[in-house]
Coordinates of C-alpha atoms in Angstrom, one line a residue:
Chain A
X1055 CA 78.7 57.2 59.4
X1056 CA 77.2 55.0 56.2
X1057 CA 79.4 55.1 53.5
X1058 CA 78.6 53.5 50.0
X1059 CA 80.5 50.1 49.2
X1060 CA 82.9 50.5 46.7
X1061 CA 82.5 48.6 43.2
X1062 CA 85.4 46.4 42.8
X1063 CA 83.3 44.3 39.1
X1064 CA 80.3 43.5 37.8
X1065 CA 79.9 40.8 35.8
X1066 CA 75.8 40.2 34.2
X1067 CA 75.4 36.6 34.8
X1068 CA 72.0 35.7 33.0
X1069 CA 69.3 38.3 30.8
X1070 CA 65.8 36.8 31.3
X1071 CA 63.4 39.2 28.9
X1072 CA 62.4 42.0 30.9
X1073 CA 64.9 41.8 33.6
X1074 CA 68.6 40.4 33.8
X1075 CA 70.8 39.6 36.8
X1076 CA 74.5 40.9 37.5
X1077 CA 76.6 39.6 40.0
X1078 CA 78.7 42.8 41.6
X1079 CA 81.9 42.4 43.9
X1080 CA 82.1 45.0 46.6
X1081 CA 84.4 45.7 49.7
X1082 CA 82.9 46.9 53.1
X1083 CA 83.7 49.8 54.2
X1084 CA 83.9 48.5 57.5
X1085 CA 85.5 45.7 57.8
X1086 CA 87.5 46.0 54.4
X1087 CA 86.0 42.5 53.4
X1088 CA 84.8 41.7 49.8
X1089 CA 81.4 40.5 49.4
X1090 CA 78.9 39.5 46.1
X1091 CA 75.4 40.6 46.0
X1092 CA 73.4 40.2 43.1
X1093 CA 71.3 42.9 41.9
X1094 CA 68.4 42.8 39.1
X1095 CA 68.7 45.3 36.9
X1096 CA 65.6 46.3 35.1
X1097 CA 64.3 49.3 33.3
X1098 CA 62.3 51.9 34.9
X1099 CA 58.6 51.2 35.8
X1100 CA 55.7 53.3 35.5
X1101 CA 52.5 53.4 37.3
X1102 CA 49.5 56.0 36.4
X1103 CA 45.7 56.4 38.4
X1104 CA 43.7 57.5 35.9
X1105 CA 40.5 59.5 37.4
X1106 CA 37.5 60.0 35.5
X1107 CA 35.6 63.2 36.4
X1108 CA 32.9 61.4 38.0
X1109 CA 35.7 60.2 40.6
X1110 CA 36.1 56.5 38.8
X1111 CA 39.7 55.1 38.8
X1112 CA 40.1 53.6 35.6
X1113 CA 41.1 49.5 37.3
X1114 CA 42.7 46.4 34.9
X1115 CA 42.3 42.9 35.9
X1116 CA 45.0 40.3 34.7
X1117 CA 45.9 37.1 35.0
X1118 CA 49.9 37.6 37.0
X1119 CA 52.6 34.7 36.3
X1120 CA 54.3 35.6 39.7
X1121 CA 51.6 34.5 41.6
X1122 CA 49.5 32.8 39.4
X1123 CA 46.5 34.6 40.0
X1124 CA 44.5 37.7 38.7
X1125 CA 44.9 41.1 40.3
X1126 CA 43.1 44.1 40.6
X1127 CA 45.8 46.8 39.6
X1128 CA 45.9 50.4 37.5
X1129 CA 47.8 50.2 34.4
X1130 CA 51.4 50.3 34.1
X1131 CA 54.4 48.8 32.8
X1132 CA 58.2 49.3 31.6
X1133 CA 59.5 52.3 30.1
X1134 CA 61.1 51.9 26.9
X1135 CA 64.3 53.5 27.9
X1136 CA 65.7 54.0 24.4
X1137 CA 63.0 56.2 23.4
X1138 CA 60.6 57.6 25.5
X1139 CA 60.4 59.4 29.2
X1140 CA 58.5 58.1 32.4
X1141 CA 56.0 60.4 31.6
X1142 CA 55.6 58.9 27.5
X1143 CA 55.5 55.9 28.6
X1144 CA 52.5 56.3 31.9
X1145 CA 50.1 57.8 29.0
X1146 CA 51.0 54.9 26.5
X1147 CA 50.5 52.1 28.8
X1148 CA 47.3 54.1 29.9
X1149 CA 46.2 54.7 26.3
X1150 CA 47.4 50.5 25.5
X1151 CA 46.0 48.5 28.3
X1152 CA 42.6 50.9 28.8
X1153 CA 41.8 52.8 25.7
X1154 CA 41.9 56.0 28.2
X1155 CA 43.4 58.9 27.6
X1156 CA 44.3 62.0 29.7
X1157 CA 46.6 64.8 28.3
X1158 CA 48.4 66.2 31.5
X1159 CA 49.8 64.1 33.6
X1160 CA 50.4 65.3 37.1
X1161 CA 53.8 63.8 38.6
X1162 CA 53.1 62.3 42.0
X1163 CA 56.2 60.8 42.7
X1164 CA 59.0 58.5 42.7
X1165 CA 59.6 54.5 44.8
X1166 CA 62.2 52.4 44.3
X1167 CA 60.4 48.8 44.0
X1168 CA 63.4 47.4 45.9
X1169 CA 66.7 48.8 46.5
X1170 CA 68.0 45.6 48.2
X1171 CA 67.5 43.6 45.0
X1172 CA 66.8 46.1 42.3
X1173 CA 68.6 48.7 40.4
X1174 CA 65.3 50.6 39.0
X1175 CA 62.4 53.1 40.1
X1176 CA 59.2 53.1 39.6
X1177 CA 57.5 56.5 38.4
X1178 CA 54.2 57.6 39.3
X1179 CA 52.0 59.8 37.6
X1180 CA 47.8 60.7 37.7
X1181 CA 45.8 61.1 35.0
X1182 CA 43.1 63.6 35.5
X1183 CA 40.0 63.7 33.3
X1184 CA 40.7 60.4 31.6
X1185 CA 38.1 59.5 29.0
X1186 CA 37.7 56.9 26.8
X1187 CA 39.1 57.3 23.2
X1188 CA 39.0 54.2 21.4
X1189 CA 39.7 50.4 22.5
X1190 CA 42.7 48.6 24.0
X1191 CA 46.0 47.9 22.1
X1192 CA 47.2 44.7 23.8
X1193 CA 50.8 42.7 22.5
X1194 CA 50.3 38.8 22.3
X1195 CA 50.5 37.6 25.7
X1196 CA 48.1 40.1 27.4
X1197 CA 44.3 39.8 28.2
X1198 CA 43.7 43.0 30.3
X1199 CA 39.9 43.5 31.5
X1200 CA 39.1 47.1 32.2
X1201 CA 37.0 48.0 35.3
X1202 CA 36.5 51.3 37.0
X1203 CA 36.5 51.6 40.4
X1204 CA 35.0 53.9 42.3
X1205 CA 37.8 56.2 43.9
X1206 CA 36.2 56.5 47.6
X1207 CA 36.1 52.3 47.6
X1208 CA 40.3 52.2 47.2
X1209 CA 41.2 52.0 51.0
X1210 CA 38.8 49.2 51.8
X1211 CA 40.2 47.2 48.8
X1212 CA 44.0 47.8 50.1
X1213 CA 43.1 46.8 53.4
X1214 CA 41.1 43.8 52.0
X1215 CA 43.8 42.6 50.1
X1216 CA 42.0 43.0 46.5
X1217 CA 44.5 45.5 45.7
X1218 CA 47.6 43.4 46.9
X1219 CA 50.5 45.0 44.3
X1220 CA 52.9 46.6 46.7
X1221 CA 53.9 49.2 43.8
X1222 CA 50.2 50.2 43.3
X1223 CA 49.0 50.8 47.1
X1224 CA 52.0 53.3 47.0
X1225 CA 50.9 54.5 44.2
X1226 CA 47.5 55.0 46.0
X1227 CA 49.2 56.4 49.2
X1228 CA 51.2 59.1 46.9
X1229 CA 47.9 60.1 45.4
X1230 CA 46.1 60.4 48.9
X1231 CA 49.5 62.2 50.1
X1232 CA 49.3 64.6 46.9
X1233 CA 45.2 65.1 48.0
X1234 CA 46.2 66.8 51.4
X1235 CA 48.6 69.3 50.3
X1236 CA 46.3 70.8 47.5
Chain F
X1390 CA 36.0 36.3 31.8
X1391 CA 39.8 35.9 33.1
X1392 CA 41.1 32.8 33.4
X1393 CA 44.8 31.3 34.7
X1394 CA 47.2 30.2 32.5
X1395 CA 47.4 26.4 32.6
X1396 CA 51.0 26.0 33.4
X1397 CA 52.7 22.9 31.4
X1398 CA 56.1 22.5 33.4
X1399 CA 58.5 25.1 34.9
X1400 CA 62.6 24.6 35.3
X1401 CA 64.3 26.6 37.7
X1402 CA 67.2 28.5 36.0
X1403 CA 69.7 30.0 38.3
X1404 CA 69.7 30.2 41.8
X1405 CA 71.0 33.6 43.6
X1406 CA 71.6 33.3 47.3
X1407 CA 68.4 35.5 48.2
X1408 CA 66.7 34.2 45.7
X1409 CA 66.2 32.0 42.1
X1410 CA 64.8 32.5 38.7
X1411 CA 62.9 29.8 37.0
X1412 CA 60.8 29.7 33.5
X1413 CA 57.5 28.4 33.2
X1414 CA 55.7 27.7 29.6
X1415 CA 51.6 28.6 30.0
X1416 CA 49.4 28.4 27.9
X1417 CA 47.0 31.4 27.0
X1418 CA 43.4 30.3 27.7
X1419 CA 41.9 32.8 25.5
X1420 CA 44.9 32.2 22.2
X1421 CA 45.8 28.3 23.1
X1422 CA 49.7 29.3 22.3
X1423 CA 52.2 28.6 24.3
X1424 CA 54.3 31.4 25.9
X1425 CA 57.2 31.7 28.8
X1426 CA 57.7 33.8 31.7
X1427 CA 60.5 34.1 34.0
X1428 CA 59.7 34.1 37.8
X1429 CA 62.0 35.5 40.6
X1430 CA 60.9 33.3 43.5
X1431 CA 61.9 34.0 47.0
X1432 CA 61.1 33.6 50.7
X1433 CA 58.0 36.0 51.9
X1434 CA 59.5 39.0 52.8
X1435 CA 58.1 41.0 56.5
X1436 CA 58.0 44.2 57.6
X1437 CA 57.7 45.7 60.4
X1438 CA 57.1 49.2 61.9
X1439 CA 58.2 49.8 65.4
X1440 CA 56.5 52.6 67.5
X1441 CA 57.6 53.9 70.5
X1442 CA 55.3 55.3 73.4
X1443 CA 56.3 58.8 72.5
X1444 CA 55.5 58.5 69.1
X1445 CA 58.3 57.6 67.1
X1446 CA 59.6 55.3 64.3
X1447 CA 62.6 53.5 64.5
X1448 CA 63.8 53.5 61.2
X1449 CA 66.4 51.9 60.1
X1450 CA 69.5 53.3 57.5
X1451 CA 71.9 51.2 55.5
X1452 CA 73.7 51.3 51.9
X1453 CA 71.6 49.0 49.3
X1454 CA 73.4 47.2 46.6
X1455 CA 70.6 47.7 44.4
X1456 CA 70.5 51.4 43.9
X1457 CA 74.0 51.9 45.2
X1458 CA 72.9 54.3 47.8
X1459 CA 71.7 54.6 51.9
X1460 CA 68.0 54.8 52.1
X1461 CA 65.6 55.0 54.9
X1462 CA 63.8 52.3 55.9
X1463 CA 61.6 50.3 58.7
X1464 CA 63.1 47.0 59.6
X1465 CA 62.6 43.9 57.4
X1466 CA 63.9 40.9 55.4
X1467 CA 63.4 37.6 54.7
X1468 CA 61.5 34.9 56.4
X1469 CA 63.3 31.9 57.2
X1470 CA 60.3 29.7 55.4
X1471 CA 61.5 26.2 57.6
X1472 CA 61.5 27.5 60.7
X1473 CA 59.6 30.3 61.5
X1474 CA 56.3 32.1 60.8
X1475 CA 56.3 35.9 59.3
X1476 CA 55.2 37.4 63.0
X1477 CA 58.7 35.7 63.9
X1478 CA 60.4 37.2 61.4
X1479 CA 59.6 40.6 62.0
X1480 CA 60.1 40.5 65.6
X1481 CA 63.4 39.1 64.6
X1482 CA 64.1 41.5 62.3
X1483 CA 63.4 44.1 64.1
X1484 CA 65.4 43.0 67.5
X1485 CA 68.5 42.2 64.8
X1486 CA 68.5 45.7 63.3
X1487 CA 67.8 48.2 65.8
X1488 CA 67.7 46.5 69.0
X1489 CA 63.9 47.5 70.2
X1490 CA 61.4 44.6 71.2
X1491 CA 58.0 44.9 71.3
X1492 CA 55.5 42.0 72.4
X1493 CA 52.2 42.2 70.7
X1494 CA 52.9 42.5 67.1
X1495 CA 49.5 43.9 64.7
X1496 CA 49.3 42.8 61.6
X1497 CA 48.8 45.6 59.2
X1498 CA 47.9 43.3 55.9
X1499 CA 49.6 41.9 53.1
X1500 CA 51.3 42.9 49.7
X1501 CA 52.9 41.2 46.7
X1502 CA 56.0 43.1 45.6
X1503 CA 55.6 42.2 42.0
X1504 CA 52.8 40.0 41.3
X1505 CA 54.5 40.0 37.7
X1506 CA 57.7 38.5 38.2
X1507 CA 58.0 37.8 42.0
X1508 CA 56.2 34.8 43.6
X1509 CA 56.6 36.2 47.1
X1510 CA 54.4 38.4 49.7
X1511 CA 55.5 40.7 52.1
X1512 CA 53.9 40.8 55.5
X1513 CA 53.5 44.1 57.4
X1514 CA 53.5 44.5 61.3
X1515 CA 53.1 47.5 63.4
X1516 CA 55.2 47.0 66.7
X1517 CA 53.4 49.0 69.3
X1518 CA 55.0 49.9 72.6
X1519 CA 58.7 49.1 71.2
X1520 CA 61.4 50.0 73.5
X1521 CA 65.3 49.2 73.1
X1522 CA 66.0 45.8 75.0
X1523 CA 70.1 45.8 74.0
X1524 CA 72.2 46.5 71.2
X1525 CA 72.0 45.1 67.5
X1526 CA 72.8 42.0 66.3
X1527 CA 74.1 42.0 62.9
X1528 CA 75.1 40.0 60.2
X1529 CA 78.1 39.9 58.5
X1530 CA 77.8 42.7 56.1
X1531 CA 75.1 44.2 57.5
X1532 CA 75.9 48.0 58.8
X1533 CA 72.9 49.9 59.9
X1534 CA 72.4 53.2 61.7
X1535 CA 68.9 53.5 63.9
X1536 CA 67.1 56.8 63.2
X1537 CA 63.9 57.9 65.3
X1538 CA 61.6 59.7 63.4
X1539 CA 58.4 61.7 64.2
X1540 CA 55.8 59.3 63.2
X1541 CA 54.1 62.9 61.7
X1542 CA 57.1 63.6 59.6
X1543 CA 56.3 60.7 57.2
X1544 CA 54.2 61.6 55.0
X1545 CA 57.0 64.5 54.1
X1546 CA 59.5 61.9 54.4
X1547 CA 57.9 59.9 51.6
X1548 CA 56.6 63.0 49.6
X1549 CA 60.0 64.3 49.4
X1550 CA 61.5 60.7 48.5
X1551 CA 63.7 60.3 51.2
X1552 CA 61.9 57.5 52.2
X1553 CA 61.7 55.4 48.8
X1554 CA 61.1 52.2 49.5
X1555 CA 57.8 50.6 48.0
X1556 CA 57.0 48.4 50.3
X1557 CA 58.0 50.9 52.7
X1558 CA 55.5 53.3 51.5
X1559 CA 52.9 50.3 51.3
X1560 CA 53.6 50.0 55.1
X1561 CA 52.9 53.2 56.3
X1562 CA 49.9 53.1 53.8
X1563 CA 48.6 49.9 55.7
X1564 CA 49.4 51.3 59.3
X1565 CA 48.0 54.9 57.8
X1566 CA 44.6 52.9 57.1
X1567 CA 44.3 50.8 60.1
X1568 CA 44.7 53.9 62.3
X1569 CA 41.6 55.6 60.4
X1570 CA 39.5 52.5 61.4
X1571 CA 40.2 52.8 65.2

């Protein structure tokens, strides 16, 4: 009964750093009518809960230009499509913005941030028995503060509002999900 | 130990129908250099999940331009900021896409899709009691298909990725946590 909406062009209007926006040209399949949406097309995102194995979660604090304040969030970040997997790039953005360190990553699943808007998904992975192995690796414009958070204290912070980043309670409800079935 | 970035002028870039880009230049509190960001902002976004007495979810399918496919989804969209509040919108919303009404709206809580890059929040409702009150009202290239779904079947619906949709999952994290404090 749904069918897809042909492609008639795409044309990239504007490239803003981490994300640009293309303008796209399609035809209902409906009413045969052509309509623009624009879509942001970004690389793939990656989120990782790394668990220490006295039940911490591994928490960064940061200072967020969207909404101009500072969130309580798990590290994360853009895969570096060129060179690395989802998986690469969980552990390095672990390993950068927490100086933890897990080895095997267990696959929890995959969201699309927005599939109105966006063209990407965002990949999420946990990170048993992450331990500390040396200090943060942060680029010039982040300033990261690492705090752990006890893992049994997560559902009163979603519901609080303290953990507001729609990508990281998902994250949190594929880990509880993954809990269940083991 | 975290402080905001002082911001020291922002100039919108391009506006997109659903939504606009503009670039503000901050200045690191910790460095004193001066760096930009790019900021997608947009009306709040709502939610809303509608359950019927029999304990169903009318979900909602459609084809997204953003990932070029049909996903499955709760009703949602935009708020229209001048005129109405998010409890409006979602009870709009949800009478627009799948013709069901339901009075007294809970709210669930709230996320930021992207605290990054987005300068929006999504508000989540759970629509007890909803029953159909007449048929859809749609805009012009909207096209969607009402599903009920077991309200038990989600958590394999979302494990599995056929329901993909962060703030989709976020919602039925919210309305998962506000049943456990009943």
């Amino acid at each position: 009964m749904l069918e897809p909406w042909p492609r008639l062009d795409s044309t990239v209007r504007a490239s803003y750093e981490v994300f640009r926006v293309r303008e796209d040209r399609c035809r209902s399949p409906r009413t045969g009518q052509v309509h623009s949406f624009y879509v942001i097309e970004s690389n793939p995102w990656v989120n990782v809960i790394p668990l220490t194995p006295d039940g911490r979660i591994v928490c960064v604090e940061q200072y967020r230009h969207g909404i101009e304040a500072v969130t309580l969030e798990i590290p994360g970040g853009v895969v570096d499509a060129a060179d690395e997997t989802p998986r690469q790039a969980a552990r390095r953005e672990m390993r950068e913005e927490t100086g933890y360190d897990s080895a095997g990553l267990v696959d929890l699943g995959v969201v699309a941030p927005n599939p109105a808007i966006l063209n990407n998904r965002c990949y999420t992975f946990l990170a048993p028995d992450a331990h500390p192995v040396g200090g943060q690796h942060l680029d010039g414009t982040e300033e990261i503060a690492v705090t752990l958070v006890d893992a049994a204290e997560v559902p009163a912070l979603i519901r609080s509002g303290r953990i507001s980043h729609a990508l990281v309670v998902a994250a949190f409800y594929l880990f509880d999900l993954w809990q269940r079935t083991r």
